Amino acid sequence: MHRRAGEIMFTNKQLRNLVIPLVLEQLLSVAIGMADIMMVASCGEAAVSGISLVDTLSVLLIGLFGAVASGGAVTVAQYIGKGDREKVARASNQLFLAVSAMSCVFMTVSLLGNRQILAGTYGNIDAEVMRNARIYFYFNAVSFPFLGIYNSGAALFRAVGNSRVSMKVSLFSNLVNVAGNALLIYGLKMGVAGAAISTLASRLLSAAAICFLLFRGGDVPVSRKIGLDRPILHKILYIGIPSGLESSIFQVGKILLSSLTASFGTAAITANAVTGNVGNFQLIPAGAVGTAIVTVVGQCVGAGEYRQARQYMFKLLRAAYFFVAVIGIGLIVFREPIFGMYQLSEETTRLTGQLLCYHCICCMLMHPLAFALPNGLRETCGLP
């Protein structure tokens, strides 16, 4: 792990090897998410609407402990850049403790306050939509700890530059999700409950798989000692909590928008859900770049190579802007054939077309700068 000052830290090949698996992982996740919604669409628009309301709310909660995982990845990447394997192991241990505790708290609150949280957030929505939302929210809440464990393990592998592991685990879990949906929704006719159980099972298995790979291999040193390491935990939270608050502000805005949309009826809720589902394809490059920046810039900062950190960050941002624009234009051009796969009503299709155009244009202008760039700025925080 020792290197000479000024030595190039990442070649173009290394950058490609880091970013391409991240793109494929997110592409897979979005594609499976689209398949998920299309499968649920066979149960009616009320089912799609109920799931979309829960997903919007869950993203806020998941984003909070996901931000702590990101803070842990930043800390680990910096210690890797310094060549300190002992602190890498200790930081990995503290990351798991922090995320597990936080996700368990959110799970408990969501289970106990299921109806009150949904009613307080979305008000008086259609009774069938609320019934579906409550069912999905119960199972989704139980999956929070498993998702937290997976996110922590995946963040650690990415911090050392090995993004192929999380890609393979994501492939496995998403295939389980699709197979579960096919069995439970189409075979056993369980509707929203079937989709929820399938999601829970896939997250449980992904958590088990990432832990098995983490403790079996030697890519990421992990301390097996259970206990608080206050200085390192403080560094993780110092980065993770502001990041979580930043993410929360954005997600609260989305929840307020969903709450407003819910007052317009099921067609508007479904149009908003499908727009988000399809529009996620455009965000894949920026998401992959944002994740890669944690590793690349973090290791550069840890090694004291600030000039290289800036060069890599802006190089990755330029690539993100190019691909976000190309994909956005493609989605606008081919939106009608895409919507045909969702079995939407004529009114819902019209609304979805309008929303998707607005979404794609705004993302072309702002998304990489708003969501990928901040990851590079966080890398300068918490360095001992």
CSV table of C-alpha atoms in Angstrom, one decimal:
chain,number,residue,atom,x,y,z
A,1,MET,CA,0.0,0.0,0.0
A,2,HIS,CA,3.1,2.3,-0.1
A,3,ARG,CA,3.5,4.6,-3.0
A,4,ARG,CA,5.7,7.5,-4.2
A,5,ALA,CA,4.5,11.1,-3.9
A,6,GLY,CA,3.1,12.3,-7.3
A,7,GLU,CA,2.6,8.8,-8.7
A,8,ILE,CA,-0.5,8.4,-10.7
A,9,MET,CA,-3.1,6.8,-8.5
A,10,PHE,CA,-5.7,5.7,-11.1
A,11,THR,CA,-5.1,4.8,-14.7
A,12,ASN,CA,-7.9,5.1,-17.2
A,13,LYS,CA,-8.3,1.3,-17.2
A,14,GLN,CA,-8.7,1.3,-13.4
A,15,LEU,CA,-11.3,4.0,-13.6
A,16,ARG,CA,-13.2,2.0,-16.2
A,17,ASN,CA,-12.9,-1.1,-14.1
A,18,LEU,CA,-14.4,0.8,-11.2
A,19,VAL,CA,-17.2,2.7,-13.0
A,20,ILE,CA,-18.4,0.1,-15.5
A,21,PRO,CA,-19.5,-2.5,-12.8
A,22,LEU,CA,-21.2,0.4,-10.9
A,23,VAL,CA,-23.1,1.4,-14.1
A,24,LEU,CA,-24.1,-2.2,-14.7
A,25,GLU,CA,-25.2,-2.7,-11.1
A,26,GLN,CA,-27.4,0.4,-11.2
A,27,LEU,CA,-28.7,-0.4,-14.7
A,28,LEU,CA,-29.7,-3.8,-13.4
A,29,SER,CA,-31.3,-2.3,-10.3
A,30,VAL,CA,-33.4,0.1,-12.4
A,31,ALA,CA,-34.3,-2.5,-15.0
A,32,ILE,CA,-35.5,-4.9,-12.3
A,33,GLY,CA,-37.3,-2.0,-10.6
A,34,MET,CA,-39.1,-1.4,-13.9
A,35,ALA,CA,-40.0,-5.1,-14.2
A,36,ASP,CA,-41.2,-5.0,-10.6
A,37,ILE,CA,-43.6,-2.1,-11.3
A,38,MET,CA,-44.8,-3.8,-14.6
A,39,MET,CA,-45.5,-7.0,-12.7
A,40,VAL,CA,-47.4,-5.2,-10.0
A,41,ALA,CA,-49.3,-3.2,-12.7
A,42,SER,CA,-51.2,-6.4,-13.4
A,43,CYS,CA,-52.9,-5.9,-10.0
A,44,GLY,CA,-54.2,-2.5,-11.0
A,45,GLU,CA,-53.2,1.1,-10.7
A,46,ALA,CA,-54.1,1.2,-7.0
A,47,ALA,CA,-51.4,-1.3,-6.3
A,48,VAL,CA,-48.8,0.7,-8.2
A,49,SER,CA,-49.9,3.8,-6.4
A,50,GLY,CA,-49.7,2.2,-3.0
A,51,ILE,CA,-46.2,0.9,-3.6
A,52,SER,CA,-45.0,4.2,-5.1
A,53,LEU,CA,-46.1,6.1,-2.0
A,54,VAL,CA,-44.3,3.7,0.3
A,55,ASP,CA,-41.1,3.8,-1.9
A,56,THR,CA,-41.0,7.6,-1.7
A,57,LEU,CA,-41.3,7.5,2.1
A,58,SER,CA,-38.8,4.6,2.4
A,59,VAL,CA,-36.2,6.4,0.4
A,60,LEU,CA,-36.1,9.1,3.0
A,61,LEU,CA,-35.4,6.6,5.8
A,62,ILE,CA,-33.1,4.4,3.8
A,63,GLY,CA,-31.2,7.5,2.7
A,64,LEU,CA,-30.4,8.4,6.3
A,65,PHE,CA,-28.6,5.1,7.1
A,66,GLY,CA,-27.3,5.0,3.5
A,67,ALA,CA,-25.6,8.3,4.1
A,68,VAL,CA,-23.8,6.8,7.2
A,69,ALA,CA,-22.6,4.0,5.0
A,70,SER,CA,-21.3,6.6,2.6
A,71,GLY,CA,-19.5,8.3,5.5
A,72,GLY,CA,-17.9,5.0,6.4
A,73,ALA,CA,-16.8,4.5,2.8
A,74,VAL,CA,-15.2,7.9,2.8
A,75,THR,CA,-13.4,7.2,6.0
A,76,VAL,CA,-12.2,3.8,4.8
A,77,ALA,CA,-11.1,5.2,1.5
A,78,GLN,CA,-9.0,7.8,3.2
A,79,TYR,CA,-7.3,5.3,5.5
A,80,ILE,CA,-6.6,3.1,2.4
A,81,GLY,CA,-5.0,6.1,0.8
A,82,LYS,CA,-2.8,6.5,3.9
A,83,GLY,CA,-1.9,2.8,3.9
A,84,ASP,CA,-3.3,2.2,7.4
A,85,ARG,CA,-4.9,-1.3,7.3
A,86,GLU,CA,-5.5,-1.4,11.1
A,87,LYS,CA,-7.7,1.7,10.9
A,88,VAL,CA,-9.5,0.4,7.8
A,89,ALA,CA,-10.5,-2.7,9.8
A,90,ARG,CA,-11.7,-0.6,12.8
A,91,ALA,CA,-13.6,1.8,10.6
A,92,SER,CA,-15.3,-1.1,8.8
A,93,ASN,CA,-16.4,-2.5,12.2
A,94,GLN,CA,-17.8,0.8,13.3
A,95,LEU,CA,-19.7,1.3,10.0
A,96,PHE,CA,-21.6,-1.9,10.5
A,97,LEU,CA,-22.4,-1.1,14.1
A,98,ALA,CA,-23.7,2.4,13.3
A,99,VAL,CA,-25.8,1.4,10.2
A,100,SER,CA,-27.3,-1.7,11.9
A,101,ALA,CA,-28.3,0.3,15.0
A,102,MET,CA,-29.9,3.1,12.9
A,103,SER,CA,-31.7,0.8,10.5
A,104,CYS,CA,-33.2,-1.2,13.5
A,105,VAL,CA,-34.5,2.0,15.0
A,106,PHE,CA,-36.2,3.0,11.7
A,107,MET,CA,-37.6,-0.5,11.3
A,108,THR,CA,-39.2,-0.3,14.8
A,109,VAL,CA,-40.7,3.1,14.3
A,110,SER,CA,-42.1,2.2,10.9
A,111,LEU,CA,-43.7,-1.0,12.1
A,112,LEU,CA,-45.3,0.6,15.2
A,113,GLY,CA,-46.4,3.8,13.3
A,114,ASN,CA,-47.4,2.2,10.0
A,115,ARG,CA,-50.9,3.7,9.5
A,116,GLN,CA,-50.1,6.9,11.4
A,117,ILE,CA,-47.0,7.7,9.2
A,118,LEU,CA,-48.8,7.0,5.9
A,119,ALA,CA,-52.0,8.9,6.9
A,120,GLY,CA,-49.9,11.8,8.3
A,121,THR,CA,-47.8,12.1,5.2
A,122,TYR,CA,-50.4,11.6,2.4
A,123,GLY,CA,-53.7,12.5,4.1
A,124,ASN,CA,-57.0,11.1,2.8
A,125,ILE,CA,-56.1,8.9,-0.1
A,126,ASP,CA,-58.2,6.3,-1.8
A,127,ALA,CA,-59.0,3.4,0.6
A,128,GLU,CA,-57.6,0.8,-1.8
A,129,VAL,CA,-54.4,2.7,-2.3
A,130,MET,CA,-54.0,3.0,1.5
A,131,ARG,CA,-54.6,-0.7,2.1
A,132,ASN,CA,-51.9,-1.6,-0.5
A,133,ALA,CA,-49.5,1.0,1.0
A,134,ARG,CA,-49.9,-0.4,4.5
A,135,ILE,CA,-49.2,-4.0,3.4
A,136,TYR,CA,-46.1,-3.0,1.5
A,137,PHE,CA,-44.8,-0.7,4.2
A,138,TYR,CA,-44.9,-3.5,6.8
A,139,PHE,CA,-42.7,-5.8,4.8
A,140,ASN,CA,-40.5,-3.0,3.6
A,141,ALA,CA,-39.8,-1.9,7.2
A,142,VAL,CA,-38.7,-5.4,8.2
A,143,SER,CA,-36.2,-5.3,5.3
A,144,PHE,CA,-34.4,-2.1,6.5
A,145,PRO,CA,-31.7,-3.9,8.6
A,146,PHE,CA,-30.9,-6.3,5.8
A,147,LEU,CA,-30.6,-3.4,3.3
A,148,GLY,CA,-28.4,-1.5,5.8
A,149,ILE,CA,-26.1,-4.5,6.1
A,150,TYR,CA,-25.9,-4.9,2.3
A,151,ASN,CA,-25.2,-1.2,1.8
A,152,SER,CA,-22.4,-1.2,4.4
A,153,GLY,CA,-20.7,-4.2,2.9
A,154,ALA,CA,-21.1,-2.9,-0.7
A,155,ALA,CA,-19.7,0.5,0.4
A,156,LEU,CA,-16.6,-1.2,1.8
A,157,PHE,CA,-15.9,-3.2,-1.3
A,158,ARG,CA,-16.3,-0.1,-3.4
A,159,ALA,CA,-14.0,1.9,-1.1
A,160,VAL,CA,-11.1,-0.5,-1.9
A,161,GLY,CA,-11.9,-0.2,-5.7
A,162,ASN,CA,-13.7,-3.6,-6.0
A,163,SER,CA,-17.1,-2.7,-7.4
A,164,ARG,CA,-17.6,-6.1,-9.1
A,165,VAL,CA,-18.6,-7.7,-5.8
A,166,SER,CA,-21.6,-5.5,-5.2
A,167,MET,CA,-22.6,-5.9,-8.9
A,168,LYS,CA,-22.7,-9.7,-8.6
A,169,VAL,CA,-24.6,-9.6,-5.4
A,170,SER,CA,-27.1,-7.1,-6.8
A,171,LEU,CA,-27.6,-9.4,-9.9
A,172,PHE,CA,-28.3,-12.4,-7.6
A,173,SER,CA,-30.7,-10.5,-5.3
A,174,ASN,CA,-32.6,-8.8,-8.2
A,175,LEU,CA,-33.0,-12.2,-10.0
A,176,VAL,CA,-34.4,-13.5,-6.7
A,177,ASN,CA,-36.8,-10.6,-6.6
A,178,VAL,CA,-38.1,-11.1,-10.1
A,179,ALA,CA,-38.5,-14.8,-9.6
A,180,GLY,CA,-40.3,-14.2,-6.3
A,181,ASN,CA,-42.6,-11.7,-8.0
A,182,ALA,CA,-43.4,-14.1,-10.8
A,183,LEU,CA,-44.3,-16.9,-8.3
A,184,LEU,CA,-46.2,-14.8,-5.7
A,185,ILE,CA,-47.9,-12.3,-8.0
A,186,TYR,CA,-48.7,-14.4,-11.0
A,187,GLY,CA,-48.7,-17.9,-9.5
A,188,LEU,CA,-50.1,-17.5,-6.0
A,189,LYS,CA,-52.1,-14.3,-6.8
A,190,MET,CA,-50.9,-12.5,-3.7
A,191,GLY,CA,-50.8,-9.0,-5.2
A,192,VAL,CA,-48.9,-6.3,-3.3
A,193,ALA,CA,-48.1,-8.7,-0.5
A,194,GLY,CA,-46.4,-11.0,-3.0
A,195,ALA,CA,-44.2,-8.1,-4.2
A,196,ALA,CA,-43.4,-7.1,-0.7
A,197,ILE,CA,-42.4,-10.6,0.4
A,198,SER,CA,-40.2,-11.0,-2.7
A,199,THR,CA,-38.4,-7.7,-1.9
A,200,LEU,CA,-37.9,-8.7,1.7
A,201,ALA,CA,-36.4,-12.1,0.7
A,202,SER,CA,-34.1,-10.5,-1.9
A,203,ARG,CA,-32.7,-8.0,0.6
A,204,LEU,CA,-32.2,-10.7,3.3
A,205,LEU,CA,-30.2,-12.9,0.8
A,206,SER,CA,-28.2,-9.9,-0.4
A,207,ALA,CA,-27.2,-9.1,3.2
A,208,ALA,CA,-26.2,-12.7,3.8
A,209,ALA,CA,-24.2,-12.9,0.5
A,210,ILE,CA,-22.3,-9.6,1.1
A,211,CYS,CA,-21.3,-10.6,4.7
A,212,PHE,CA,-20.2,-14.0,3.5
A,213,LEU,CA,-17.9,-12.5,0.8
A,214,LEU,CA,-16.7,-9.8,3.2
A,215,PHE,CA,-15.6,-12.1,5.9
A,216,ARG,CA,-14.3,-14.9,3.6
A,217,GLY,CA,-12.1,-12.7,1.4
A,218,GLY,CA,-9.2,-10.5,2.3
A,219,ASP,CA,-10.0,-7.4,0.1
A,220,VAL,CA,-11.4,-5.5,3.0
A,221,PRO,CA,-9.9,-6.0,6.5
A,222,VAL,CA,-12.7,-6.0,9.1
A,223,SER,CA,-12.2,-6.1,12.9
A,224,ARG,CA,-14.1,-8.9,14.6
A,225,LYS,CA,-14.0,-7.1,17.9
A,226,ILE,CA,-17.5,-5.8,19.0
A,227,GLY,CA,-17.4,-2.5,20.7
A,228,LEU,CA,-17.4,1.3,20.2
A,229,ASP,CA,-14.4,3.0,18.8
A,230,ARG,CA,-15.5,6.6,19.5
A,231,PRO,CA,-12.8,8.5,17.5
A,232,ILE,CA,-13.5,6.5,14.3
A,233,LEU,CA,-17.3,6.4,14.9
A,234,HIS,CA,-17.2,10.2,15.3
A,235,LYS,CA,-15.4,10.6,11.9
A,236,ILE,CA,-18.0,8.4,10.2
A,237,LEU,CA,-20.9,10.3,11.7
A,238,TYR,CA,-19.2,13.7,11.1
A,239,ILE,CA,-19.3,12.9,7.4
A,240,GLY,CA,-22.5,10.8,7.3
A,241,ILE,CA,-24.9,12.9,9.3
A,242,PRO,CA,-24.6,16.1,7.3
A,243,SER,CA,-24.8,13.9,4.1
A,244,GLY,CA,-28.0,12.3,5.5
A,245,LEU,CA,-29.5,15.6,6.4
A,246,GLU,CA,-28.8,16.9,2.9
A,247,SER,CA,-30.4,13.8,1.4
A,248,SER,CA,-33.3,14.2,3.8
A,249,ILE,CA,-34.1,17.7,2.7
A,250,PHE,CA,-34.3,16.5,-0.9
A,251,GLN,CA,-36.4,13.5,-0.1
A,252,VAL,CA,-38.8,15.6,2.1
A,253,GLY,CA,-39.4,17.7,-1.0
A,254,LYS,CA,-40.2,14.6,-2.9
A,255,ILE,CA,-42.6,13.4,-0.2
A,256,LEU,CA,-44.3,16.8,-0.1
A,257,LEU,CA,-44.7,16.5,-3.9
A,258,SER,CA,-46.1,13.0,-3.6
A,259,SER,CA,-48.5,14.2,-0.9
A,260,LEU,CA,-49.7,16.9,-3.3
A,261,THR,CA,-49.8,14.5,-6.2
A,262,ALA,CA,-51.9,12.1,-4.1
A,263,SER,CA,-54.6,14.7,-3.8
A,264,PHE,CA,-55.0,14.6,-7.6
A,265,GLY,CA,-56.1,11.0,-7.7
A,266,THR,CA,-54.8,7.6,-8.6
A,267,ALA,CA,-53.9,8.5,-12.2
A,268,ALA,CA,-51.6,11.3,-11.0
A,269,ILE,CA,-50.0,9.0,-8.4
A,270,THR,CA,-49.4,6.3,-11.0
A,271,ALA,CA,-48.0,8.8,-13.6
A,272,ASN,CA,-45.5,10.1,-11.0
A,273,ALA,CA,-44.5,6.6,-10.1
A,274,VAL,CA,-43.9,5.5,-13.7
A,275,THR,CA,-42.0,8.7,-14.5
A,276,GLY,CA,-39.7,8.1,-11.6
A,277,ASN,CA,-39.3,4.4,-12.6
A,278,VAL,CA,-38.4,5.2,-16.2
A,279,GLY,CA,-36.5,8.3,-15.5
A,280,ASN,CA,-34.1,6.4,-13.2
A,281,PHE,CA,-32.4,5.1,-16.3
A,282,GLN,CA,-31.2,8.6,-17.1
A,283,LEU,CA,-29.6,8.9,-13.6
A,284,ILE,CA,-27.5,5.8,-13.8
A,285,PRO,CA,-24.3,7.4,-15.1
A,286,ALA,CA,-24.4,10.2,-12.5
A,287,GLY,CA,-25.1,7.7,-9.8
A,288,ALA,CA,-22.2,5.5,-10.8
A,289,VAL,CA,-19.9,8.4,-11.0
A,290,GLY,CA,-21.0,9.7,-7.6
A,291,THR,CA,-20.2,6.3,-6.1
A,292,ALA,CA,-16.9,6.1,-7.9
A,293,ILE,CA,-15.9,9.5,-6.7
A,294,VAL,CA,-16.0,8.3,-3.1
A,295,THR,CA,-13.3,5.7,-3.9
A,296,VAL,CA,-11.2,7.8,-6.3
A,297,VAL,CA,-11.1,11.1,-4.5
A,298,GLY,CA,-11.1,9.6,-1.1
A,299,GLN,CA,-7.9,7.6,-1.8
A,300,CYS,CA,-6.3,10.6,-3.4
A,301,VAL,CA,-7.1,12.8,-0.4
A,302,GLY,CA,-5.9,10.2,2.0
A,303,ALA,CA,-2.6,10.1,0.1
A,304,GLY,CA,-2.3,13.9,0.1
A,305,GLU,CA,-2.8,14.1,-3.7
A,306,TYR,CA,-5.3,17.0,-3.9
A,307,ARG,CA,-4.4,18.0,-7.5
A,308,GLN,CA,-5.1,14.5,-8.7
A,309,ALA,CA,-8.3,14.4,-6.7
A,310,ARG,CA,-9.6,17.5,-8.5
A,311,GLN,CA,-8.5,16.2,-11.9
A,312,TYR,CA,-10.3,12.9,-11.5
A,313,MET,CA,-13.4,14.4,-10.1
A,314,PHE,CA,-14.0,16.8,-13.0
A,315,LYS,CA,-13.0,14.1,-15.5
A,316,LEU,CA,-15.7,11.8,-14.1
A,317,LEU,CA,-18.3,14.7,-14.0
A,318,ARG,CA,-17.8,15.5,-17.7
A,319,ALA,CA,-18.5,11.8,-18.6
A,320,ALA,CA,-21.6,11.8,-16.4
A,321,TYR,CA,-23.0,14.9,-18.1
A,322,PHE,CA,-22.5,13.4,-21.5
A,323,PHE,CA,-24.3,10.2,-20.8
A,324,VAL,CA,-27.1,11.8,-18.8
A,325,ALA,CA,-27.8,14.0,-21.9
A,326,VAL,CA,-27.7,11.1,-24.4
A,327,ILE,CA,-30.0,8.8,-22.3
A,328,GLY,CA,-32.4,11.7,-21.5
A,329,ILE,CA,-32.9,12.5,-25.2
A,330,GLY,CA,-33.4,8.7,-25.9
A,331,LEU,CA,-36.1,8.5,-23.2
A,332,ILE,CA,-38.0,11.5,-24.6
A,333,VAL,CA,-37.9,10.1,-28.2
A,334,PHE,CA,-39.0,6.6,-27.3
A,335,ARG,CA,-41.4,7.4,-24.4
A,336,GLU,CA,-44.6,6.1,-26.1
A,337,PRO,CA,-43.3,2.5,-26.7
A,338,ILE,CA,-41.9,2.5,-23.1
A,339,PHE,CA,-45.2,3.5,-21.6
A,340,GLY,CA,-47.0,0.8,-23.6
A,341,MET,CA,-45.3,-1.8,-21.3
A,342,TYR,CA,-47.1,-0.5,-18.2
A,343,GLN,CA,-50.7,-1.1,-19.2
A,344,LEU,CA,-51.6,2.5,-18.4
A,345,SER,CA,-54.9,4.3,-19.1
A,346,GLU,CA,-55.0,7.0,-21.7
A,347,GLU,CA,-55.1,9.8,-19.1
A,348,THR,CA,-52.3,8.3,-17.1
A,349,THR,CA,-50.2,7.9,-20.3
A,350,ARG,CA,-50.7,11.6,-21.2
A,351,LEU,CA,-49.7,12.8,-17.7
A,352,THR,CA,-46.6,10.5,-17.6
A,353,GLY,CA,-45.4,11.8,-21.0
A,354,GLN,CA,-45.5,15.4,-19.8
A,355,LEU,CA,-43.7,14.5,-16.5
A,356,LEU,CA,-41.0,12.5,-18.2
A,357,CYS,CA,-40.1,15.4,-20.5
A,358,TYR,CA,-39.7,17.8,-17.6
A,359,HIS,CA,-37.7,15.2,-15.7
A,360,CYS,CA,-35.2,14.5,-18.5
A,361,ILE,CA,-34.6,18.2,-19.3
A,362,CYS,CA,-34.0,19.1,-15.7
A,363,CYS,CA,-31.6,16.2,-15.1
A,364,MET,CA,-29.6,17.1,-18.2
A,365,LEU,CA,-29.0,20.5,-16.7
A,366,MET,CA,-28.4,19.8,-13.0
A,367,HIS,CA,-28.2,16.2,-11.8
A,368,PRO,CA,-24.5,15.4,-12.0
A,369,LEU,CA,-23.6,18.8,-10.5
A,370,ALA,CA,-26.1,18.4,-7.7
A,371,PHE,CA,-25.6,14.8,-6.7
A,372,ALA,CA,-22.2,13.6,-7.9
A,373,LEU,CA,-20.0,16.6,-7.2
A,374,PRO,CA,-20.9,16.8,-3.4
A,375,ASN,CA,-19.4,13.3,-3.0
A,376,GLY,CA,-16.1,14.7,-4.0
A,377,LEU,CA,-16.4,17.6,-1.6
A,378,ARG,CA,-17.2,15.3,1.3
A,379,GLU,CA,-13.9,13.5,0.8
A,380,THR,CA,-12.0,16.4,2.3
A,381,CYS,CA,-13.9,16.0,5.5
A,382,GLY,CA,-12.9,14.0,8.6
A,383,LEU,CA,-9.3,13.3,7.5
A,384,PRO,CA,-7.2,12.7,10.7
